[in-house]
XYZ file of C-alpha atoms in Angstrom:
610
model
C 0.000 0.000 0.000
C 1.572 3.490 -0.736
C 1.540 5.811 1.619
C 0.903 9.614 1.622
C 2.803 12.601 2.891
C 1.750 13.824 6.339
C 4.646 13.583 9.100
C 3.804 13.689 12.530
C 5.988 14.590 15.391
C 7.418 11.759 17.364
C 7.844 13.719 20.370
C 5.551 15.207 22.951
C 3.621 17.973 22.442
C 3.161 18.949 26.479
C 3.502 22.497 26.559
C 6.498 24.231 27.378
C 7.612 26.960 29.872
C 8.152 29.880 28.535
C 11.976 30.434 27.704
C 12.509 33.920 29.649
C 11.098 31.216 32.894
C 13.679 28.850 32.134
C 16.379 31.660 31.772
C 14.852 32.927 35.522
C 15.005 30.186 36.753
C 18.667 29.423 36.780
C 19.378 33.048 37.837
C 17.010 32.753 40.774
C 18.425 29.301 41.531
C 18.869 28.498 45.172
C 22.571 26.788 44.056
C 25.064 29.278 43.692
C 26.840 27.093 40.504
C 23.705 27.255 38.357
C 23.529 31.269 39.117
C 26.847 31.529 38.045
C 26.895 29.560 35.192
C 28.024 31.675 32.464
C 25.345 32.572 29.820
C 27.004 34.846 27.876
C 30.649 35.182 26.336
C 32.966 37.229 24.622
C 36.737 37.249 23.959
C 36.976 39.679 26.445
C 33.804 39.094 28.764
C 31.626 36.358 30.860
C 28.264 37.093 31.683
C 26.305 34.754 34.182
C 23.109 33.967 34.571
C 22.643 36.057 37.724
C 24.156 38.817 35.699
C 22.215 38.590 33.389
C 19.023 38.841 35.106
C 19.725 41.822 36.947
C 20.664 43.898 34.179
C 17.779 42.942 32.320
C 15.694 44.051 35.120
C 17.596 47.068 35.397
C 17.206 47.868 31.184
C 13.618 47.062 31.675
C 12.998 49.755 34.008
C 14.459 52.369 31.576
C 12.090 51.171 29.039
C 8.787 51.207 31.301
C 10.111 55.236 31.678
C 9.616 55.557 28.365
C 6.131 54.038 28.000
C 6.992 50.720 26.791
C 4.217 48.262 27.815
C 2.640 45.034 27.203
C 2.056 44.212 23.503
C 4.171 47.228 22.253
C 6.890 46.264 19.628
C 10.857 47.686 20.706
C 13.373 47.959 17.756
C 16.555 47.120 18.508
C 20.049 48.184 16.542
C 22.767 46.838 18.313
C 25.650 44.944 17.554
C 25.871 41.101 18.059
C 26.729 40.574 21.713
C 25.389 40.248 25.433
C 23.944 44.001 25.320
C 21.514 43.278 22.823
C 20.481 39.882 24.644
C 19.811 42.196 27.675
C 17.627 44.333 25.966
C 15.309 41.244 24.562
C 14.705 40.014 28.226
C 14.207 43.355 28.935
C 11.077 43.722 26.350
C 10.120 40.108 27.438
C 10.008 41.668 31.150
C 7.315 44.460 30.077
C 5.168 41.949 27.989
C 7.046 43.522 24.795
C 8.167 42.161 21.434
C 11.867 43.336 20.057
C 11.914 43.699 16.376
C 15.729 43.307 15.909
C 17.291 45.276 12.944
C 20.648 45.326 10.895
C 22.774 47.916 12.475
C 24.258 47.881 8.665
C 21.178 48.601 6.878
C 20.636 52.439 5.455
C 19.054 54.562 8.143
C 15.597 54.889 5.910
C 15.466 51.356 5.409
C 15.491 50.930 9.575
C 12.805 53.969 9.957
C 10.692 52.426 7.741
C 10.990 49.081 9.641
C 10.121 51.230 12.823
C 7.545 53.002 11.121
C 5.879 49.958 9.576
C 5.796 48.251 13.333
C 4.386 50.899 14.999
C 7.506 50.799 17.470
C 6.728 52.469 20.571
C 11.046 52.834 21.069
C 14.032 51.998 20.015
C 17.885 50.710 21.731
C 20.325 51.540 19.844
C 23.992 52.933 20.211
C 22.811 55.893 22.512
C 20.660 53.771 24.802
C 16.894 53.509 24.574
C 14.339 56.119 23.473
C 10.934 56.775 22.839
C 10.125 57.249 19.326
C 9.176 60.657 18.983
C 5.509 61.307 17.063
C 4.405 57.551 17.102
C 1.359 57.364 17.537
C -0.040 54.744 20.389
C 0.225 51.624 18.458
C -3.379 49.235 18.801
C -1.152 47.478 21.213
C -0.638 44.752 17.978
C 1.747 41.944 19.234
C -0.850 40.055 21.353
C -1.801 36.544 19.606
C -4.660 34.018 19.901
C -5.517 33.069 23.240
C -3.619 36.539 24.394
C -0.151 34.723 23.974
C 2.140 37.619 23.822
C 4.513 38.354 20.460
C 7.975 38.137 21.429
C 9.645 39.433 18.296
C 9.107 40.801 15.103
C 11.482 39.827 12.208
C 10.527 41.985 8.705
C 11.326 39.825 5.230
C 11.132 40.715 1.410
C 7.462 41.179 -0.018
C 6.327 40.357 -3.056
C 4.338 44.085 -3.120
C 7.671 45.864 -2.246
C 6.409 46.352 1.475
C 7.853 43.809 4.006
C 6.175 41.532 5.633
C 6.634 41.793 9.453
C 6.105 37.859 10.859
C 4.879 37.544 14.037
C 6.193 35.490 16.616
C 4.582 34.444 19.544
C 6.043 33.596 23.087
C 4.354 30.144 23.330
C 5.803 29.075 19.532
C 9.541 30.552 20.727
C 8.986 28.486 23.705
C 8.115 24.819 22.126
C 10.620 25.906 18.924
C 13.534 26.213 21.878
C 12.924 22.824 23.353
C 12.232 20.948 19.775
C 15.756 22.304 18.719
C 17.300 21.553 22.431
C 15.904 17.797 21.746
C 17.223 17.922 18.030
C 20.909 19.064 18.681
C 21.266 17.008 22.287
C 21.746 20.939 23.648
C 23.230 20.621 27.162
C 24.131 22.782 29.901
C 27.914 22.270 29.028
C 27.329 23.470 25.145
C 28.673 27.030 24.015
C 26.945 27.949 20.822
C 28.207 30.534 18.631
C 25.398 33.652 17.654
C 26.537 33.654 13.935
C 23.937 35.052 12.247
C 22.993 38.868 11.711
C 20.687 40.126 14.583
C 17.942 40.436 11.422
C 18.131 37.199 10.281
C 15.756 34.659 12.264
C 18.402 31.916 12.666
C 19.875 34.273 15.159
C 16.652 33.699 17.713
C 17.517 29.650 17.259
C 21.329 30.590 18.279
C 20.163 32.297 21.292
C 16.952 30.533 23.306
C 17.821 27.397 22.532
C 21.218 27.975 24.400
C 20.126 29.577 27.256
C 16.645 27.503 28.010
C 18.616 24.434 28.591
C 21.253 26.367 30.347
C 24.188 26.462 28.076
C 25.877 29.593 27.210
C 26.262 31.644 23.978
C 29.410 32.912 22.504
C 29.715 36.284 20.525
C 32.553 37.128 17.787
C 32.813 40.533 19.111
C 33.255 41.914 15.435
C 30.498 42.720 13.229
C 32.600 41.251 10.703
C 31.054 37.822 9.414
C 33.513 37.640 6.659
C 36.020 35.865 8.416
C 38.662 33.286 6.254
C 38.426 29.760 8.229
C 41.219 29.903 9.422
C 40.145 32.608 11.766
C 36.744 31.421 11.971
C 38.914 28.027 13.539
C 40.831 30.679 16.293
C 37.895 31.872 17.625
C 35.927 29.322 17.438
C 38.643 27.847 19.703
C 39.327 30.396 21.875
C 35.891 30.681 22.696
C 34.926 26.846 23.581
C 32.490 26.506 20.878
C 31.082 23.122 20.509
C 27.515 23.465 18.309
C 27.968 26.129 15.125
C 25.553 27.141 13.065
C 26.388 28.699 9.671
C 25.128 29.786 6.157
C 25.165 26.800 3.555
C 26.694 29.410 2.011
C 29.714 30.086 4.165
C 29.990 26.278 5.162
C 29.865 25.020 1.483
C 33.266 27.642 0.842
C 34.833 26.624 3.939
C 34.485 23.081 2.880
C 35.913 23.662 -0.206
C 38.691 25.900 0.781
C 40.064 23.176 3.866
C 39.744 20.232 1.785
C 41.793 16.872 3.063
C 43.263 18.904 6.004
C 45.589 16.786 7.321
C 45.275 18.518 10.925
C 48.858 20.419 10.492
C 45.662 23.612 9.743
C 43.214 25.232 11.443
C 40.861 23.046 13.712
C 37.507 22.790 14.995
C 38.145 20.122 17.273
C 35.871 20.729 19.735
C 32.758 21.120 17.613
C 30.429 18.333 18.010
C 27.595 19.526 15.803
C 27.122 21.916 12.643
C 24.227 23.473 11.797
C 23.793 24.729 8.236
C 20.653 26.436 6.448
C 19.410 29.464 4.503
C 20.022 27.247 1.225
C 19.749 24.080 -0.373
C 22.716 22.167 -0.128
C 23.501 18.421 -2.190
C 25.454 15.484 -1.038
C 28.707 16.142 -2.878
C 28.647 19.297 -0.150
C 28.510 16.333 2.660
C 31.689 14.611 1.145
C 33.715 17.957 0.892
C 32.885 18.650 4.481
C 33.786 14.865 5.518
C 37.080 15.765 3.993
C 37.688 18.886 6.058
C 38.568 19.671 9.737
C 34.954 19.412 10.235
C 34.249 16.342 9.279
C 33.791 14.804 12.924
C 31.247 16.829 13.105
C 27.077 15.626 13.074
C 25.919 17.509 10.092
C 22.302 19.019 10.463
C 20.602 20.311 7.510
C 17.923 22.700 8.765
C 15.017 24.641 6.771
C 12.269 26.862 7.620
C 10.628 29.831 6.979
C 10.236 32.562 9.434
C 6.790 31.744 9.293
C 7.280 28.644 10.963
C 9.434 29.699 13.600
C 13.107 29.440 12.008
C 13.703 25.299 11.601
C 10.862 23.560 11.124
C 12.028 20.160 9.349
C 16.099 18.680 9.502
C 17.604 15.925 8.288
C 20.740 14.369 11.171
C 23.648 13.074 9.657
C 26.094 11.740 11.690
C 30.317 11.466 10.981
C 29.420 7.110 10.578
C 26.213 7.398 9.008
C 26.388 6.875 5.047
C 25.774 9.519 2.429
C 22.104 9.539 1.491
C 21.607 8.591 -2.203
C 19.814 11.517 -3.267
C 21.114 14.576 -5.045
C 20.070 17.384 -2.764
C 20.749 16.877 0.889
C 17.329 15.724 2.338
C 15.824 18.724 4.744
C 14.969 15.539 6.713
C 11.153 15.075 9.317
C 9.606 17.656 11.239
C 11.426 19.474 14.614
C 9.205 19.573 17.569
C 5.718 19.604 17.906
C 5.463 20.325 13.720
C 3.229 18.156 11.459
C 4.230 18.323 7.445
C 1.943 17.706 4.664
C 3.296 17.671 0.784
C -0.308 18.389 -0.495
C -0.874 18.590 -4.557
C -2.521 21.725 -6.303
C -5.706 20.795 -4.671
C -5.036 20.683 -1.076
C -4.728 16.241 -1.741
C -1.995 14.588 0.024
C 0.595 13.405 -2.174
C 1.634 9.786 -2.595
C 5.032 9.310 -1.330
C 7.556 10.162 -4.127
C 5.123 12.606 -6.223
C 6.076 15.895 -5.790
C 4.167 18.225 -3.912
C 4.081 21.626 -2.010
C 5.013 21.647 1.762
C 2.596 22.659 3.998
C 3.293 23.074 8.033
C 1.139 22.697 10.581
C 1.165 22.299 14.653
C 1.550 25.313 17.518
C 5.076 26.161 16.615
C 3.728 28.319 13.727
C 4.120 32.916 13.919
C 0.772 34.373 14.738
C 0.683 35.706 11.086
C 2.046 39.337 9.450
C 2.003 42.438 11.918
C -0.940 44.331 11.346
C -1.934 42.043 7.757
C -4.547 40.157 7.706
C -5.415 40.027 4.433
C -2.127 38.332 3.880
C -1.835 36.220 6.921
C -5.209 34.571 5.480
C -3.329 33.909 2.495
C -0.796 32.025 3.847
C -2.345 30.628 7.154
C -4.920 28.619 6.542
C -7.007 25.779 8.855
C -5.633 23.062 9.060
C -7.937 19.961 7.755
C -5.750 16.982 8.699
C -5.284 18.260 12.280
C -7.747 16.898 15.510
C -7.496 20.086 17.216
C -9.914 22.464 17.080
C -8.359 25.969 15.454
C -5.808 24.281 14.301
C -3.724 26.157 11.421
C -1.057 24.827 8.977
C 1.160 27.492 7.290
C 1.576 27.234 2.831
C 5.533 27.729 2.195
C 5.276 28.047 -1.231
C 8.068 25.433 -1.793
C 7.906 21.902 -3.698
C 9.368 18.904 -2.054
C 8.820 15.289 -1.849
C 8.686 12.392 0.239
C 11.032 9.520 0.154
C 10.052 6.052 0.879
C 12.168 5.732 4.207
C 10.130 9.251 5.180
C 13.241 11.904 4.732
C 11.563 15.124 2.454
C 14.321 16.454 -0.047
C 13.737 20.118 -1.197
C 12.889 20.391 -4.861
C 12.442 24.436 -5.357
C 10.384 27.373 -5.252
C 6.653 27.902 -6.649
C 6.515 31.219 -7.069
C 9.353 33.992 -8.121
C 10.968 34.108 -4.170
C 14.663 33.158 -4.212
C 17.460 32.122 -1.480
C 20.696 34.395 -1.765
C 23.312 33.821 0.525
C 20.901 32.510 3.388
C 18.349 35.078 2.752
C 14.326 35.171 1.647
C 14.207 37.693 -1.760
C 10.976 38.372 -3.549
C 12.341 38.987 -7.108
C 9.227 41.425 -7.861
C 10.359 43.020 -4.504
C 13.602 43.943 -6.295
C 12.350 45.059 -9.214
C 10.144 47.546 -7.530
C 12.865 48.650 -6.138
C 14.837 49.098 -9.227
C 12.344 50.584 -10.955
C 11.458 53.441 -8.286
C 15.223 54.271 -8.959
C 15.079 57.606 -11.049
C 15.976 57.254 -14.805
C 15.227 53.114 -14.758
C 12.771 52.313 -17.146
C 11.961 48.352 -16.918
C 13.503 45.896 -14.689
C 13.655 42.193 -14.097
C 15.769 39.898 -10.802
C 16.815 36.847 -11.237
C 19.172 34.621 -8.915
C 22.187 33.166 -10.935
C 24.857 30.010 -10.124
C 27.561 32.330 -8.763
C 29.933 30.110 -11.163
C 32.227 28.521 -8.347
C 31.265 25.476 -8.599
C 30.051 25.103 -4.975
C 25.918 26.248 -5.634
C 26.150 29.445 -4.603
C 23.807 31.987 -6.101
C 24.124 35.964 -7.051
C 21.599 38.046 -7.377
C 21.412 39.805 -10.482
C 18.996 41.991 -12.476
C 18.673 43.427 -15.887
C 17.406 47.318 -16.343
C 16.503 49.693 -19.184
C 16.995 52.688 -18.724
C 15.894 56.176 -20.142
C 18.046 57.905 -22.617
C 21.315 59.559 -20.832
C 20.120 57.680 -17.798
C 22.276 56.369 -14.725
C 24.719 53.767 -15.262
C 24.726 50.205 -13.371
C 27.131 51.767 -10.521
C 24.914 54.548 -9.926
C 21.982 52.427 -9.489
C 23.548 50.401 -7.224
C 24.903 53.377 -5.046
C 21.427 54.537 -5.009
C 19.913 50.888 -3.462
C 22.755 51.321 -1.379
C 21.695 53.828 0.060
C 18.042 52.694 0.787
C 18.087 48.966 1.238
C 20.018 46.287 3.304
C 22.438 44.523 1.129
C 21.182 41.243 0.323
C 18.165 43.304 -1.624
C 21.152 44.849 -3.742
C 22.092 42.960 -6.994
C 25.658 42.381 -7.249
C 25.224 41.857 -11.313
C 23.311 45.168 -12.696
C 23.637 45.341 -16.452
C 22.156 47.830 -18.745
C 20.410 46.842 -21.770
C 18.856 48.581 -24.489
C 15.545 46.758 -24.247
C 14.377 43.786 -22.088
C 12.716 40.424 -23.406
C 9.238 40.260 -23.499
C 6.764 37.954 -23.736
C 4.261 37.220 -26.063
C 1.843 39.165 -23.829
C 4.163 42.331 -23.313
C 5.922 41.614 -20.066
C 8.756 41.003 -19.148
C 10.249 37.361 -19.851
C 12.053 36.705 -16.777
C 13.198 33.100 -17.806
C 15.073 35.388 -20.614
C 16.682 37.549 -18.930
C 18.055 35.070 -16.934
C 19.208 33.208 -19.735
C 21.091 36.535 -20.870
C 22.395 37.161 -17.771
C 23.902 33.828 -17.032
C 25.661 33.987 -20.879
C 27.353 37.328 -19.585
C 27.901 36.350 -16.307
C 29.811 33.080 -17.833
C 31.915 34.877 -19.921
C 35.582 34.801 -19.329
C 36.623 37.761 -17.394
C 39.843 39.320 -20.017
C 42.768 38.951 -17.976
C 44.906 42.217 -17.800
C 48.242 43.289 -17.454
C 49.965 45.055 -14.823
C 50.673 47.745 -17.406
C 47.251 48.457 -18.486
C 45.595 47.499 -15.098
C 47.140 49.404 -12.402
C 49.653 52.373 -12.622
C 53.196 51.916 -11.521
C 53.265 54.634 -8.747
C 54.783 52.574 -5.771
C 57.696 49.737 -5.147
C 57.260 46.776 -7.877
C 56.008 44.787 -5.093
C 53.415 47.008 -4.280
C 52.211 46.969 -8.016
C 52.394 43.541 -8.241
C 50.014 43.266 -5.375
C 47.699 45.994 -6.690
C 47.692 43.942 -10.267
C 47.023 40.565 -9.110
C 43.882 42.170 -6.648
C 42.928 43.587 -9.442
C 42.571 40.628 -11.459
C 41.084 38.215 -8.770
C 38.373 41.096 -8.139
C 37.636 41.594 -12.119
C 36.775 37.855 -12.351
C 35.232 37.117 -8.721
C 32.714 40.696 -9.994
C 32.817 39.776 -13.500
C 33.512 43.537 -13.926
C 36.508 43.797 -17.118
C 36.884 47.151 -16.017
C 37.214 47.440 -12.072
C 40.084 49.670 -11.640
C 42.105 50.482 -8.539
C 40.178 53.471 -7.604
C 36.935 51.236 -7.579
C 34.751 50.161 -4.597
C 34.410 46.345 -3.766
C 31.156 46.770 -2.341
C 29.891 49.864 -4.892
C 30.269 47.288 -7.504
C 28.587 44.083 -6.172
C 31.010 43.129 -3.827
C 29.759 41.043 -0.766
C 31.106 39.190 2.314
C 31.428 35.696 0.012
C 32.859 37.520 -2.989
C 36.191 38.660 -0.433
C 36.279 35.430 1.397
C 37.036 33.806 -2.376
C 39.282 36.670 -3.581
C 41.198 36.559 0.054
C 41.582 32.902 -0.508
C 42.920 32.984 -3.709
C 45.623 35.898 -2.802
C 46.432 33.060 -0.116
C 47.247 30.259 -2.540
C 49.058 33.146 -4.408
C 51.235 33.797 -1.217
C 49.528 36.807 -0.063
C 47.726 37.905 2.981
C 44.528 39.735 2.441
C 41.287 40.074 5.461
C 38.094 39.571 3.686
C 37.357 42.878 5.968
C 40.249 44.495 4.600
C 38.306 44.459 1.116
C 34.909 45.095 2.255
C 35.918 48.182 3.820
C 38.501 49.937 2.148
C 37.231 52.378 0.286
C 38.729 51.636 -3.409
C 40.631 48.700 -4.635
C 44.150 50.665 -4.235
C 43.737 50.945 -0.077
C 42.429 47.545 0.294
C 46.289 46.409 -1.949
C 48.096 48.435 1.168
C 46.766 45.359 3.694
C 48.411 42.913 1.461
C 51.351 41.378 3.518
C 53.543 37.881 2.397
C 52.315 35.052 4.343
């Protein structure tokens, strides 16, 4: 008899405490040890649990002066670190949600994030304040049943306006223990907070942690571009032994460490990796097998925000045989979750037929801040479940089931994308582009970044007006207006866009057009015609061969040493590959070195012999 796709949990569903409970419990503990566990840690600092309590308590207070109250929404822009975990409790404390922001992103791009949530204040660099001229908010972050919202995380919309998801205490709560139970968390684990304070895998880094007791470690350094081999140091240093990273950022330190023969950099004392944010195949598994990771239990991890960061992972431990499948299976459900791959109309799918993943069961957000029109869209009632209200959440994605019950991710069902870990509606970007003054017509499409390791660029094709702005001063103006994952790093100008037969644009074309020029070979140049001789012939040398790495990393000819990495597509991955190859070369270059300098002929001036 074949069977059909619905997955149930195989754990309990009993409630759970809420996490900032579990975290108060430990700091209120009558043992002196478990107060002083430490929670929090830094190269430089240790924060217990005791500690950490009081100075929530204390940040709390400064909020309630300001008129922070239960269901208001706090934005946060603060660095990575224990600060900004004090200032979560400290929301949690007044019945608050925290909607935590890139301290990066443009300045507009964060005050429309604030205005769009109705934030009653915000922590940032200066300490808290009250939002001056906000109006008192319909106190929005309560949920069904009154469960109170504890954050607010904004992603790309398909309208151009993002979505602010919901997500409610008691969902945090269960997600914390499912992923406790998934990774074995223990009160002796140090997990590293990775991800960018905007990005929702940095909740799972956190709460997790510190529910079960364990303590989080900070890279003090907004920097996430670090090579491996630093990455390995601090890693190290800090006692890390559960990481969680991009597929992104593992897939290119797997391929940069291959068949270490543990003479390198180590991760020795990492049990468990964590990857996510993209699909990743089984030749990834073997190149991280061959690497100083390769010890490790590899957990592939995917969710929406929606569901509450991870909702479904696949375990694959260092004895446990490759699975036979291309793409890495994203594995059964975490928690309390329930999956259904339904077909177009709302059927379960036979095991094997493809299908669209549906998720259901109380770890779900409440739904889109102050949207209900679109939360109905995508939360719907649940059919298959025997509670009553039940919901189930529509991810838009196709996967399907394998016999032995493992789903493996297939692709997307609408125009959203994954770029380097992140959620992109394409017809978010090309609003975007085409509010830019002078653009005419404008199409997104994600590319194969042409390494070899499945990465993806995004990229976008524009007309323009006559005498209109060229591809760099587009960019500088996204720049200056949207995070940078909503940037293109490939802009290219055309004449006219492909249409289709009814007049639109034909997005399948330009991507076809765009991959041809993004596969081009990149003209190599000489030191002659690529960089002026105005220093020691060391120093040119260095300037040539940056030059030329850049040029074909950007697929930008013409990058010249008075050009900015980042003003011309540049990103964190882009100078982890270029620093790497200077390294095989014999040169030292930081990633951060690149990303900040601000032309090509400063960054050269870092360049030391290793």
């Amino acid at each position: 008899m074949t069977s059909i796709s619905i997955i149930r949990p195989a754990v309990s569903t009993a409630a759970s405490p809420p996490v900032a409970d579990r975290i108060a419990a430990r700091a209120g503990h009558p043992d002196p040890a478990v107060r002083e566990r430490v929670a929090l840690r830094t190269a430089d600092t240790a924060v217990t649990y005791a500690e950490l309590a009081d100075r929530a308590r204390t940040s709390a207070a400064e909020l309630a002066s300001l008129g922070v109250g239960a269901g208001d929404v706090v934005g946060l822009c603060l660095p990575s670190g224990p600060g900004t975990i004090v200032a979560m409790l400290a929301c949690w404390h007044l019945g608050a949600a925290f909607l935590p922001m890139d301290a990066a992103a443009p300045d507009a791009y964060r005050d429309r994030l604030l205005g769009r949530s109705g934030a009653r204040a915000v922590v940032d660099a200066g300490g808290p304040r009250a939002l001056v001229g906000t109006a008192s908010p319909p106190r929005p972050a309560i949920g069904p049943s009154g469960d109170r919202a504890a954050y607010v995380i904004y992603t790309s919309g398909s309208t151009g306006t993002p979505k602010g998801v919901l997500v409610g205490q008691d969902a945090l709560a269960e997600h914390a223990t499912g992923i406790g139970d998934l990774l074995r968390l223990r009160g002796d684990d140090t997990v590293l907070q990775f991800a960018g304070l905007g990005f929702d895998v940095a909740q799972e880094e956190i709460w997790p942690t510190l529910a079960v007791g364990g303590t989080v470690a900070f890279l003090n350094t907004p920097d996430r571009a670090l090579s491996p081999a630093e990455l390995a140091r601090r890693v190290r240093d800090l006692g890390v032994t559960v990481l969680q990273l991009p597929t992104a950022y593992w897939r290119l330190l797997c391929a940069q460490m291959q068949g270490r023969d543990g003479t390198g950099p180590s991760f020795e004392g990492v049990r468990t990796v964590v990857i996510g944010g993209e699909a990743a195949v089984t030749t990834d598994v073997r190149a991280h097998r061959d690497g100083p990771l390769g010890h490790s239990t590899l957990v592939n991890g995917y969710g929406p925000t929606e569901t509450v960061v991870t909702c479904t992972a696949f375990v694959l431990r260092p004895e446990e045989p490759v699975p036979a499948t291309t793409g890495l299976p994203i594995g059964g459900p975490v928690g309390a979750r329930r999956l259904y791959v339904l077909d177009a109309d709302g059927r379960p799918c036979e095991d094997g037929s493809p299908g669209e993943l549906w998720v259901g069961g109380s770890p779900l957000a409440h739904g889109y801040l102050d949207d209900p029109t679109r939360t109905a869209e995508r939360f719907r009632p649940d059919p298959f479940a025997a509670v009553a209200d039940a919901r189930m959440y529509r991810t838009g994605d196709q996967v399907v089931r394998h016999a032995e019950g493992a789903l493996e991710f297939l692709g997307r069902l609408d125009n959203q994308v994954k770029v380097r870990g992140y959620r992109i509606e394409l017809d978010d970007v090309d609003r975007h582009l085409t509010a830019t003054p002078g653009v005419t017509g404008a199409a997104a499409v994600a590319l194969d970044d042409g390494t070899g390791t499945g990465g993806r660029v995004l990229a976008a094709a524009l007309s323009v007006t006559t005498g209109g702005p060229t591809a760099e001063q587009i960019r500088e103006d996204l720049r200056g207006r949207l995070p940078s994952h909503l940037v293109p790093g490939l802009i290219r100008v055309h004449d006219r866009l492909p249409l289709t037969g009814s007049g639109k644009i034909d997005r399948r074309a330009v991507a076809a057009l765009l991959t041809q020029e993004y596969a081009a070979p990149v003209p190599q140049t000489t030191t002659a015609s690529g960089a002026a001789r105005d220093g020691s012939a060391e120093q040119d040398d260095q300037l040539a061969l940056l030059l030329d790495l850049v040029r074909a990393q950007l697929r930008i000819p013409a990058f010249g040493p008075d050009d900015d990495f980042l003003a011309q597509g540049g990103d964190s991955l882009a100078a982890l590959r270029v620093s790497s190859a200077m390294r095989e070369r014999g040169w030292r270059l930081r990633p951060s070195d690149l990303l900040t300098a601000r032309d090509a002929r400063s960054a050269a001036a870092s360049v030391v012999r290793c």
